[in-house]
Amino acid sequence: MIDSMRAVILERFGGPEGLVDATLPIPRIGAQDVLIRVKAVAFNPTDYQLRQKGNPDLTPPIVLGRDVAGIVEACGAEATGFRPGDAVFSYLATRSAGGYAGFAAIPHCFAAPKPASLDFLAAASVPVVAITALHGLKRARPDPAKSLLVTGGAGGVGSWVILLARAFGVTRIVTTAGSPASRAYLRDTLGIADARIVDYRRRGRAELADLALAANDGRRFDIAFDCVGAAMTHLCCDTVEFEGDVVSVVNGPRDETHPRVEADEDSMFDRSAAFHFEMASALAYYAPPTRHEIYGERLREIAALIDSGRVQPPPVANLGPLSAAVVREAHRRLESGHTIGKLAAIVD
């Protein structure tokens, strides 16, 4: 077996110029690990956020990238359920991740068999966004009787919230859009009716809430899922139903200090609503290892939904073979805040 691999490393935190091509040793695996020969990698906002802000626990050079799909190359002695040659997809839930490379080592509980109906590029686009969406939705207990508001439904997580909610029987779904391209994607790719898509541009807080409620036939939302933050957090808190659930993957409810601005917390408290924080990596980072099995379980659940036809993953933009230039372009698009769907790259 070869002993080195091509990778894209982050030499220093800050701007995208810190991303460079490199040759590295192939990672060594421990008893509980699998070594994956990476065939495709996807990009997420957490990638550029870590690149920009850094982390006191990490010292560059490091390899970023949390979403991969590929072939199992080797298994540790205690890595049960896999063998060399298996096609897998994985959420790289370590601090620095490691997906922007030819090989990635990961504890076996963070991997699962790749959905048979997806190629490697499509499979690599799934783990982070689908796990985040599934974790968050399950906190809110979706069922066919409930309505759902999704802010940022054209994004990676938002798309999966809509797809999974439908798989759970939710049919009354309203979402927001800030451009004609987002509206077209929501309508033509995700099947959201025009009347259920709210344009948030140039809307005040009260007007935006009124428009969202009107799109839900004048009723409050049983579940409001926030994938954007800021004004969209206000929207979720303002429009959630009594004893409803707000789920956020970006920030908590705002406790406004301006005397004439109602705080999100006040609005939710008056309706006895619940607020759920959702960070997909929380259990991986902070919980005991006995809790880590949930990641493989979630990936298997998602793969079953895909292969059964209950969920059809959205299209993925293929940026080409992995290189520093491709990673910089992916980060540029994600930093714009207007990326639709997922971005991915193949790995030679």
mmCIF file of C-alpha atoms in Angstrom:
data_model
loop_
_atom_site.group_PDB
_atom_site.id
_atom_site.type_symbol
_atom_site.label_atom_id
_atom_site.label_comp_id
_atom_site.label_asym_id
_atom_site.label_seq_id
_atom_site.Cartn_x
_atom_site.Cartn_y
_atom_site.Cartn_z
ATOM 1 C CA MET A 1 0.000 0.000 0.000
ATOM 2 C CA ILE A 2 1.197 3.521 -0.709
ATOM 3 C CA ASP A 3 2.316 5.540 2.314
ATOM 4 C CA SER A 4 1.467 9.090 1.219
ATOM 5 C CA MET A 5 -1.536 10.960 -0.130
ATOM 6 C CA ARG A 6 -2.476 14.248 -1.714
ATOM 7 C CA ALA A 7 -4.370 16.657 0.519
ATOM 8 C CA VAL A 8 -5.429 20.253 0.890
ATOM 9 C CA ILE A 9 -4.093 21.647 4.151
ATOM 10 C CA LEU A 10 -4.838 24.824 6.057
ATOM 11 C CA GLU A 11 -1.443 26.352 6.826
ATOM 12 C CA ARG A 12 -2.833 29.199 8.947
ATOM 13 C CA PHE A 13 -6.191 30.424 10.175
ATOM 14 C CA GLY A 14 -7.718 33.406 8.414
ATOM 15 C CA GLY A 15 -8.216 33.945 4.699
ATOM 16 C CA PRO A 16 -8.587 31.322 1.952
ATOM 17 C CA GLU A 17 -4.980 31.842 0.847
ATOM 18 C CA GLY A 18 -4.037 29.626 3.796
ATOM 19 C CA LEU A 19 -5.455 26.620 1.898
ATOM 20 C CA VAL A 20 -2.689 24.939 -0.108
ATOM 21 C CA ASP A 21 -1.986 21.630 -1.841
ATOM 22 C CA ALA A 22 0.280 19.217 0.015
ATOM 23 C CA THR A 23 1.479 15.637 0.275
ATOM 24 C CA LEU A 24 0.942 13.978 3.662
ATOM 25 C CA PRO A 25 1.452 10.557 5.238
ATOM 26 C CA ILE A 26 -1.641 8.365 5.148
ATOM 27 C CA PRO A 27 -3.318 8.524 8.591
ATOM 28 C CA ARG A 28 -2.709 5.684 11.003
ATOM 29 C CA ILE A 29 -5.728 3.997 12.494
ATOM 30 C CA GLY A 30 -6.468 2.886 16.021
ATOM 31 C CA ALA A 31 -8.290 -0.221 17.174
ATOM 32 C CA GLN A 32 -11.742 1.363 16.740
ATOM 33 C CA ASP A 33 -11.035 3.171 13.457
ATOM 34 C CA VAL A 34 -11.632 2.586 9.781
ATOM 35 C CA LEU A 35 -9.383 4.008 7.080
ATOM 36 C CA ILE A 36 -11.412 5.342 4.162
ATOM 37 C CA ARG A 37 -9.997 5.844 0.681
ATOM 38 C CA VAL A 38 -11.887 9.039 -0.087
ATOM 39 C CA LYS A 39 -13.734 9.160 -3.414
ATOM 40 C CA ALA A 40 -15.653 12.406 -2.843
ATOM 41 C CA VAL A 41 -15.814 15.200 -0.266
ATOM 42 C CA ALA A 42 -18.493 17.829 0.366
ATOM 43 C CA PHE A 43 -18.206 21.339 1.787
ATOM 44 C CA ASN A 44 -20.033 22.951 4.708
ATOM 45 C CA PRO A 45 -20.167 26.393 6.356
ATOM 46 C CA THR A 46 -18.383 24.929 9.384
ATOM 47 C CA ASP A 47 -15.334 24.458 7.136
ATOM 48 C CA TYR A 48 -14.835 28.132 6.358
ATOM 49 C CA GLN A 49 -15.916 29.170 9.863
ATOM 50 C CA LEU A 50 -13.117 27.090 11.378
ATOM 51 C CA ARG A 51 -10.683 28.400 8.757
ATOM 52 C CA GLN A 52 -11.639 32.007 9.564
ATOM 53 C CA LYS A 53 -11.887 31.919 13.348
ATOM 54 C CA GLY A 54 -9.472 29.172 14.275
ATOM 55 C CA ASN A 55 -9.669 26.981 17.354
ATOM 56 C CA PRO A 56 -7.426 27.171 20.429
ATOM 57 C CA ASP A 57 -7.266 23.367 20.503
ATOM 58 C CA LEU A 58 -5.853 23.163 16.962
ATOM 59 C CA THR A 59 -2.496 24.177 15.573
ATOM 60 C CA PRO A 60 -2.106 24.375 11.773
ATOM 61 C CA PRO A 61 -1.313 22.776 9.492
ATOM 62 C CA ILE A 62 -4.582 20.861 9.622
ATOM 63 C CA VAL A 63 -6.916 19.179 7.145
ATOM 64 C CA LEU A 64 -10.523 20.401 7.086
ATOM 65 C CA GLY A 65 -13.612 18.641 5.690
ATOM 66 C CA ARG A 66 -16.375 16.759 7.523
ATOM 67 C CA ASP A 67 -18.296 14.997 4.714
ATOM 68 C CA VAL A 68 -16.769 12.075 2.799
ATOM 69 C CA ALA A 69 -17.735 8.987 0.850
ATOM 70 C CA GLY A 70 -15.343 6.285 -0.228
ATOM 71 C CA ILE A 71 -14.058 2.734 0.162
ATOM 72 C CA VAL A 72 -12.876 1.118 3.385
ATOM 73 C CA GLU A 73 -9.162 0.474 2.993
ATOM 74 C CA ALA A 74 -8.416 -1.010 6.419
ATOM 75 C CA CYS A 75 -10.136 -1.682 9.748
ATOM 76 C CA GLY A 76 -8.867 -1.581 13.304
ATOM 77 C CA ALA A 77 -9.150 -4.739 15.397
ATOM 78 C CA GLU A 78 -12.263 -3.424 17.202
ATOM 79 C CA ALA A 79 -13.918 -1.664 14.237
ATOM 80 C CA THR A 80 -16.933 -3.913 13.910
ATOM 81 C CA GLY A 81 -19.388 -3.956 11.020
ATOM 82 C CA PHE A 82 -16.957 -3.096 8.238
ATOM 83 C CA ARG A 83 -14.395 -4.805 6.071
ATOM 84 C CA PRO A 84 -11.988 -3.631 3.369
ATOM 85 C CA GLY A 85 -13.782 -2.915 0.123
ATOM 86 C CA ASP A 86 -17.029 -1.673 1.698
ATOM 87 C CA ALA A 87 -18.497 1.488 0.187
ATOM 88 C CA VAL A 88 -19.260 3.934 3.008
ATOM 89 C CA PHE A 89 -20.183 7.507 3.789
ATOM 90 C CA SER A 90 -19.083 9.236 6.945
ATOM 91 C CA TYR A 91 -19.383 12.271 9.180
ATOM 92 C CA LEU A 92 -15.847 13.188 10.243
ATOM 93 C CA ALA A 93 -16.657 14.448 13.707
ATOM 94 C CA THR A 94 -13.122 15.067 14.940
ATOM 95 C CA ARG A 95 -11.996 18.596 15.834
ATOM 96 C CA SER A 96 -10.047 19.251 12.658
ATOM 97 C CA ALA A 97 -12.110 16.834 10.507
ATOM 98 C CA GLY A 98 -9.802 15.540 7.749
ATOM 99 C CA GLY A 99 -11.873 15.062 4.596
ATOM 100 C CA TYR A 100 -9.870 17.215 2.161
ATOM 101 C CA ALA A 101 -7.505 14.331 1.457
ATOM 102 C CA GLY A 102 -7.035 11.034 -0.330
ATOM 103 C CA PHE A 103 -7.562 9.032 2.878
ATOM 104 C CA ALA A 104 -9.396 9.715 6.127
ATOM 105 C CA ALA A 105 -9.288 7.826 9.439
ATOM 106 C CA ILE A 106 -12.396 7.904 11.624
ATOM 107 C CA PRO A 107 -13.880 5.886 14.517
ATOM 108 C CA HIS A 108 -16.128 3.273 12.952
ATOM 109 C CA CYS A 109 -19.238 4.591 14.727
ATOM 110 C CA PHE A 110 -19.165 7.709 12.517
ATOM 111 C CA ALA A 111 -19.489 5.728 9.269
ATOM 112 C CA ALA A 112 -22.213 3.655 7.626
ATOM 113 C CA PRO A 113 -22.718 1.754 4.367
ATOM 114 C CA LYS A 114 -23.169 4.177 1.485
ATOM 115 C CA PRO A 115 -26.734 4.371 0.103
ATOM 116 C CA ALA A 116 -26.704 1.905 -2.777
ATOM 117 C CA SER A 117 -28.740 4.238 -4.973
ATOM 118 C CA LEU A 118 -26.235 7.123 -4.744
ATOM 119 C CA ASP A 119 -22.854 7.604 -6.366
ATOM 120 C CA PHE A 120 -19.946 8.737 -4.207
ATOM 121 C CA LEU A 121 -20.370 12.439 -4.993
ATOM 122 C CA ALA A 122 -24.036 12.439 -4.000
ATOM 123 C CA ALA A 123 -23.349 10.312 -0.910
ATOM 124 C CA ALA A 124 -20.594 12.662 0.280
ATOM 125 C CA SER A 125 -23.071 15.548 0.270
ATOM 126 C CA VAL A 126 -25.364 13.866 2.786
ATOM 127 C CA PRO A 127 -23.878 13.293 6.275
ATOM 128 C CA VAL A 128 -23.516 16.737 7.906
ATOM 129 C CA VAL A 129 -26.688 18.326 6.552
ATOM 130 C CA ALA A 130 -28.880 15.242 6.836
ATOM 131 C CA ILE A 131 -27.742 14.376 10.368
ATOM 132 C CA THR A 132 -28.279 17.994 11.447
ATOM 133 C CA ALA A 133 -31.752 18.089 9.916
ATOM 134 C CA LEU A 134 -32.743 14.685 11.288
ATOM 135 C CA HIS A 135 -31.493 15.403 14.820
ATOM 136 C CA GLY A 136 -33.327 18.729 14.866
ATOM 137 C CA LEU A 137 -36.586 17.437 13.463
ATOM 138 C CA LYS A 138 -36.722 14.528 15.879
ATOM 139 C CA ARG A 139 -36.435 16.996 18.768
ATOM 140 C CA ALA A 140 -39.669 18.588 17.515
ATOM 141 C CA ARG A 141 -41.532 15.278 16.994
ATOM 142 C CA PRO A 142 -42.825 15.775 13.421
ATOM 143 C CA ASP A 143 -46.067 14.136 12.353
ATOM 144 C CA PRO A 144 -48.650 14.633 9.563
ATOM 145 C CA ALA A 145 -50.845 16.871 11.732
ATOM 146 C CA LYS A 146 -48.118 19.476 12.222
ATOM 147 C CA SER A 147 -47.090 22.461 10.119
ATOM 148 C CA LEU A 148 -43.480 23.484 9.541
ATOM 149 C CA LEU A 149 -41.660 26.752 8.855
ATOM 150 C CA VAL A 150 -38.114 26.423 7.491
ATOM 151 C CA THR A 151 -35.979 29.544 7.198
ATOM 152 C CA GLY A 152 -33.369 29.144 4.482
ATOM 153 C CA GLY A 153 -34.998 26.142 2.843
ATOM 154 C CA ALA A 154 -32.780 26.391 -0.235
ATOM 155 C CA GLY A 155 -29.594 25.789 1.754
ATOM 156 C CA GLY A 156 -27.999 22.462 2.527
ATOM 157 C CA VAL A 157 -29.605 21.850 5.930
ATOM 158 C CA GLY A 158 -32.867 23.555 4.952
ATOM 159 C CA SER A 159 -33.282 21.316 1.915
ATOM 160 C CA TRP A 160 -32.905 18.233 4.078
ATOM 161 C CA VAL A 161 -35.319 19.528 6.713
ATOM 162 C CA ILE A 162 -37.953 19.808 3.987
ATOM 163 C CA LEU A 163 -37.163 16.385 2.496
ATOM 164 C CA LEU A 164 -37.147 14.570 5.842
ATOM 165 C CA ALA A 165 -40.256 16.349 7.093
ATOM 166 C CA ARG A 166 -42.110 15.085 4.020
ATOM 167 C CA ALA A 167 -40.839 11.569 4.717
ATOM 168 C CA PHE A 168 -42.403 11.899 8.202
ATOM 169 C CA GLY A 169 -45.723 12.903 6.642
ATOM 170 C CA VAL A 170 -45.586 16.680 7.120
ATOM 171 C CA THR A 171 -47.357 18.386 4.208
ATOM 172 C CA ARG A 172 -47.927 21.983 5.396
ATOM 173 C CA ILE A 173 -44.448 23.401 4.821
ATOM 174 C CA VAL A 174 -43.617 27.096 4.433
ATOM 175 C CA THR A 175 -40.116 28.400 3.740
ATOM 176 C CA THR A 176 -38.267 31.642 3.038
ATOM 177 C CA ALA A 177 -36.298 32.806 0.015
ATOM 178 C CA GLY A 178 -34.172 35.871 -0.682
ATOM 179 C CA SER A 179 -33.588 35.592 -4.423
ATOM 180 C CA PRO A 180 -35.315 34.402 -7.605
ATOM 181 C CA ALA A 181 -32.792 31.540 -7.811
ATOM 182 C CA SER A 182 -33.708 30.326 -4.311
ATOM 183 C CA ARG A 183 -37.421 30.569 -5.098
ATOM 184 C CA ALA A 184 -36.950 28.603 -8.321
ATOM 185 C CA TYR A 185 -34.983 25.887 -6.507
ATOM 186 C CA LEU A 186 -37.587 25.596 -3.760
ATOM 187 C CA ARG A 187 -40.397 25.428 -6.287
ATOM 188 C CA ASP A 188 -38.893 23.334 -9.070
ATOM 189 C CA THR A 189 -36.507 21.044 -7.171
ATOM 190 C CA LEU A 190 -38.097 20.702 -3.731
ATOM 191 C CA GLY A 191 -41.710 21.071 -4.861
ATOM 192 C CA ILE A 192 -42.760 23.926 -2.559
ATOM 193 C CA ALA A 193 -45.745 25.844 -3.940
ATOM 194 C CA ASP A 194 -45.139 29.517 -4.719
ATOM 195 C CA ALA A 195 -47.783 30.515 -2.186
ATOM 196 C CA ARG A 196 -45.760 28.756 0.537
ATOM 197 C CA ILE A 197 -42.510 30.629 -0.219
ATOM 198 C CA VAL A 198 -42.032 33.928 1.643
ATOM 199 C CA ASP A 199 -39.674 36.558 0.205
ATOM 200 C CA TYR A 200 -37.986 38.112 3.221
ATOM 201 C CA ARG A 201 -36.225 40.962 1.401
ATOM 202 C CA ARG A 202 -37.019 44.487 2.571
ATOM 203 C CA ARG A 203 -39.579 43.268 5.136
ATOM 204 C CA GLY A 204 -39.921 44.561 8.655
ATOM 205 C CA ARG A 205 -40.282 42.122 11.530
ATOM 206 C CA ALA A 206 -44.065 42.401 11.897
ATOM 207 C CA GLU A 207 -44.696 42.332 8.139
ATOM 208 C CA LEU A 208 -42.535 39.253 7.681
ATOM 209 C CA ALA A 209 -44.383 37.411 10.450
ATOM 210 C CA ASP A 210 -47.735 38.337 8.886
ATOM 211 C CA LEU A 211 -46.610 37.036 5.487
ATOM 212 C CA ALA A 212 -45.379 33.755 6.945
ATOM 213 C CA LEU A 213 -48.630 33.188 8.831
ATOM 214 C CA ALA A 214 -50.646 34.017 5.717
ATOM 215 C CA ALA A 215 -48.635 31.410 3.791
ATOM 216 C CA ASN A 216 -49.733 28.892 6.442
ATOM 217 C CA ASP A 217 -53.401 29.737 5.964
ATOM 218 C CA GLY A 218 -53.355 32.176 8.880
ATOM 219 C CA ARG A 219 -52.190 29.620 11.436
ATOM 220 C CA ARG A 220 -49.109 29.510 13.621
ATOM 221 C CA PHE A 221 -46.448 26.876 13.028
ATOM 222 C CA ASP A 222 -46.175 23.766 15.154
ATOM 223 C CA ILE A 223 -42.467 23.565 14.244
ATOM 224 C CA ALA A 224 -40.202 26.425 13.169
ATOM 225 C CA PHE A 225 -36.718 25.375 12.011
ATOM 226 C CA ASP A 226 -34.149 28.162 11.767
ATOM 227 C CA CYS A 227 -31.192 27.612 9.434
ATOM 228 C CA VAL A 228 -30.264 31.299 9.035
ATOM 229 C CA GLY A 229 -30.318 33.266 12.301
ATOM 230 C CA ALA A 230 -30.770 36.991 13.030
ATOM 231 C CA ALA A 231 -34.089 38.200 11.563
ATOM 232 C CA MET A 232 -35.057 34.624 10.759
ATOM 233 C CA THR A 233 -34.723 33.673 14.429
ATOM 234 C CA HIS A 234 -37.172 36.479 15.222
ATOM 235 C CA LEU A 235 -39.509 35.078 12.567
ATOM 236 C CA CYS A 236 -39.463 31.582 14.030
ATOM 237 C CA CYS A 237 -40.068 32.813 17.565
ATOM 238 C CA ASP A 238 -42.798 35.229 16.465
ATOM 239 C CA THR A 239 -44.802 32.648 14.508
ATOM 240 C CA VAL A 240 -44.468 29.423 16.511
ATOM 241 C CA GLU A 241 -47.661 27.907 17.878
ATOM 242 C CA PHE A 242 -48.622 27.651 21.534
ATOM 243 C CA GLU A 243 -46.576 24.777 22.995
ATOM 244 C CA GLY A 244 -44.805 24.536 19.633
ATOM 245 C CA ASP A 245 -41.120 23.935 18.956
ATOM 246 C CA VAL A 246 -38.401 26.177 17.545
ATOM 247 C CA VAL A 247 -35.212 24.423 16.411
ATOM 248 C CA SER A 248 -32.093 26.419 15.539
ATOM 249 C CA VAL A 249 -28.782 25.354 14.041
ATOM 250 C CA VAL A 250 -27.355 28.884 14.210
ATOM 251 C CA ASN A 251 -28.094 30.770 17.436
ATOM 252 C CA GLY A 252 -30.370 31.032 20.428
ATOM 253 C CA PRO A 253 -33.366 33.319 20.928
ATOM 254 C CA ARG A 254 -32.461 36.976 21.187
ATOM 255 C CA ASP A 255 -32.944 38.764 24.514
ATOM 256 C CA GLU A 256 -33.385 42.295 23.143
ATOM 257 C CA THR A 257 -32.503 45.228 25.374
ATOM 258 C CA HIS A 258 -34.255 47.909 23.304
ATOM 259 C CA PRO A 259 -37.388 48.939 25.257
ATOM 260 C CA ARG A 260 -39.575 48.969 22.151
ATOM 261 C CA VAL A 261 -38.412 45.648 20.700
ATOM 262 C CA GLU A 262 -40.010 42.458 21.969
ATOM 263 C CA ALA A 263 -37.448 39.806 22.862
ATOM 264 C CA ASP A 264 -37.671 36.380 21.248
ATOM 265 C CA GLU A 265 -37.722 34.859 24.713
ATOM 266 C CA ASP A 266 -40.734 36.947 25.721
ATOM 267 C CA SER A 267 -42.652 35.942 22.604
ATOM 268 C CA MET A 268 -41.940 32.252 23.172
ATOM 269 C CA PHE A 269 -42.579 32.379 26.901
ATOM 270 C CA ASP A 270 -46.027 33.871 26.311
ATOM 271 C CA ARG A 271 -46.880 30.834 24.201
ATOM 272 C CA SER A 272 -45.114 28.253 26.376
ATOM 273 C CA ALA A 273 -43.054 27.226 23.360
ATOM 274 C CA ALA A 274 -39.830 25.222 23.442
ATOM 275 C CA PHE A 275 -36.482 26.235 21.920
ATOM 276 C CA HIS A 276 -34.035 23.525 20.839
ATOM 277 C CA PHE A 277 -30.370 24.154 20.070
ATOM 278 C CA GLU A 278 -29.028 21.751 17.443
ATOM 279 C CA MET A 279 -25.289 21.298 16.910
ATOM 280 C CA ALA A 280 -24.593 18.071 15.086
ATOM 281 C CA SER A 281 -21.108 17.731 16.551
ATOM 282 C CA ALA A 282 -22.155 18.260 20.192
ATOM 283 C CA LEU A 283 -22.303 14.584 21.142
ATOM 284 C CA ALA A 284 -19.060 13.863 19.282
ATOM 285 C CA TYR A 285 -17.196 16.668 21.039
ATOM 286 C CA TYR A 286 -18.602 16.669 24.536
ATOM 287 C CA ALA A 287 -20.533 13.469 25.283
ATOM 288 C CA PRO A 288 -19.025 10.184 26.490
ATOM 289 C CA PRO A 289 -17.965 7.790 23.699
ATOM 290 C CA THR A 290 -20.936 5.565 24.529
ATOM 291 C CA ARG A 291 -23.160 8.250 22.954
ATOM 292 C CA HIS A 292 -21.268 8.278 19.646
ATOM 293 C CA GLU A 293 -23.091 5.285 18.200
ATOM 294 C CA ILE A 294 -25.992 7.614 17.356
ATOM 295 C CA TYR A 295 -24.069 8.950 14.353
ATOM 296 C CA GLY A 296 -23.802 5.605 12.600
ATOM 297 C CA GLU A 297 -27.419 4.869 13.498
ATOM 298 C CA ARG A 298 -28.579 8.160 11.986
ATOM 299 C CA LEU A 299 -26.553 7.560 8.815
ATOM 300 C CA ARG A 300 -28.102 4.112 8.430
ATOM 301 C CA GLU A 301 -31.578 5.565 8.962
ATOM 302 C CA ILE A 302 -30.919 8.221 6.326
ATOM 303 C CA ALA A 303 -29.520 5.647 3.877
ATOM 304 C CA ALA A 304 -32.656 3.523 4.310
ATOM 305 C CA LEU A 305 -34.889 6.520 3.579
ATOM 306 C CA ILE A 306 -32.895 7.235 0.428
ATOM 307 C CA ASP A 307 -32.742 3.666 -0.867
ATOM 308 C CA SER A 308 -36.449 3.120 -0.193
ATOM 309 C CA GLY A 309 -37.290 6.148 -2.330
ATOM 310 C CA ARG A 310 -38.882 8.074 0.537
ATOM 311 C CA VAL A 311 -36.205 10.761 0.210
ATOM 312 C CA GLN A 312 -34.627 11.900 -3.037
ATOM 313 C CA PRO A 313 -31.493 13.913 -2.214
ATOM 314 C CA PRO A 314 -31.250 17.264 -3.989
ATOM 315 C CA PRO A 315 -28.750 17.792 -6.809
ATOM 316 C CA VAL A 316 -25.127 18.429 -5.878
ATOM 317 C CA ALA A 317 -22.829 20.931 -7.582
ATOM 318 C CA ASN A 318 -19.636 19.098 -8.610
ATOM 319 C CA LEU A 319 -16.744 21.564 -8.391
ATOM 320 C CA GLY A 320 -14.291 19.115 -9.974
ATOM 321 C CA PRO A 321 -11.242 17.211 -8.660
ATOM 322 C CA LEU A 322 -10.165 18.167 -5.142
ATOM 323 C CA SER A 323 -7.449 20.839 -5.038
ATOM 324 C CA ALA A 324 -6.656 23.951 -3.044
ATOM 325 C CA ALA A 325 -8.181 26.072 -5.814
ATOM 326 C CA VAL A 326 -11.417 24.067 -5.687
ATOM 327 C CA VAL A 327 -11.590 24.312 -1.891
ATOM 328 C CA ARG A 328 -11.037 28.074 -2.019
ATOM 329 C CA GLU A 329 -13.868 28.384 -4.540
ATOM 330 C CA ALA A 330 -16.163 26.283 -2.358
ATOM 331 C CA HIS A 331 -15.390 28.475 0.651
ATOM 332 C CA ARG A 332 -15.965 31.627 -1.400
ATOM 333 C CA ARG A 333 -19.420 30.431 -2.438
ATOM 334 C CA LEU A 334 -20.351 29.374 1.071
ATOM 335 C CA GLU A 335 -19.148 32.655 2.566
ATOM 336 C CA SER A 336 -21.424 34.563 0.191
ATOM 337 C CA GLY A 337 -24.404 33.239 2.159
ATOM 338 C CA HIS A 338 -26.319 32.513 -1.044
ATOM 339 C CA THR A 339 -25.309 28.942 -1.819
ATOM 340 C CA ILE A 340 -28.164 26.749 -2.993
ATOM 341 C CA GLY A 341 -27.955 23.057 -2.080
ATOM 342 C CA LYS A 342 -24.589 21.348 -1.540
ATOM 343 C CA LEU A 343 -21.123 21.694 -3.065
ATOM 344 C CA ALA A 344 -18.809 18.707 -3.486
ATOM 345 C CA ALA A 345 -15.612 17.568 -5.200
ATOM 346 C CA ILE A 346 -14.314 14.258 -6.458
ATOM 347 C CA VAL A 347 -11.042 12.830 -5.156
ATOM 348 C CA ASP A 348 -8.747 11.093 -7.636
#
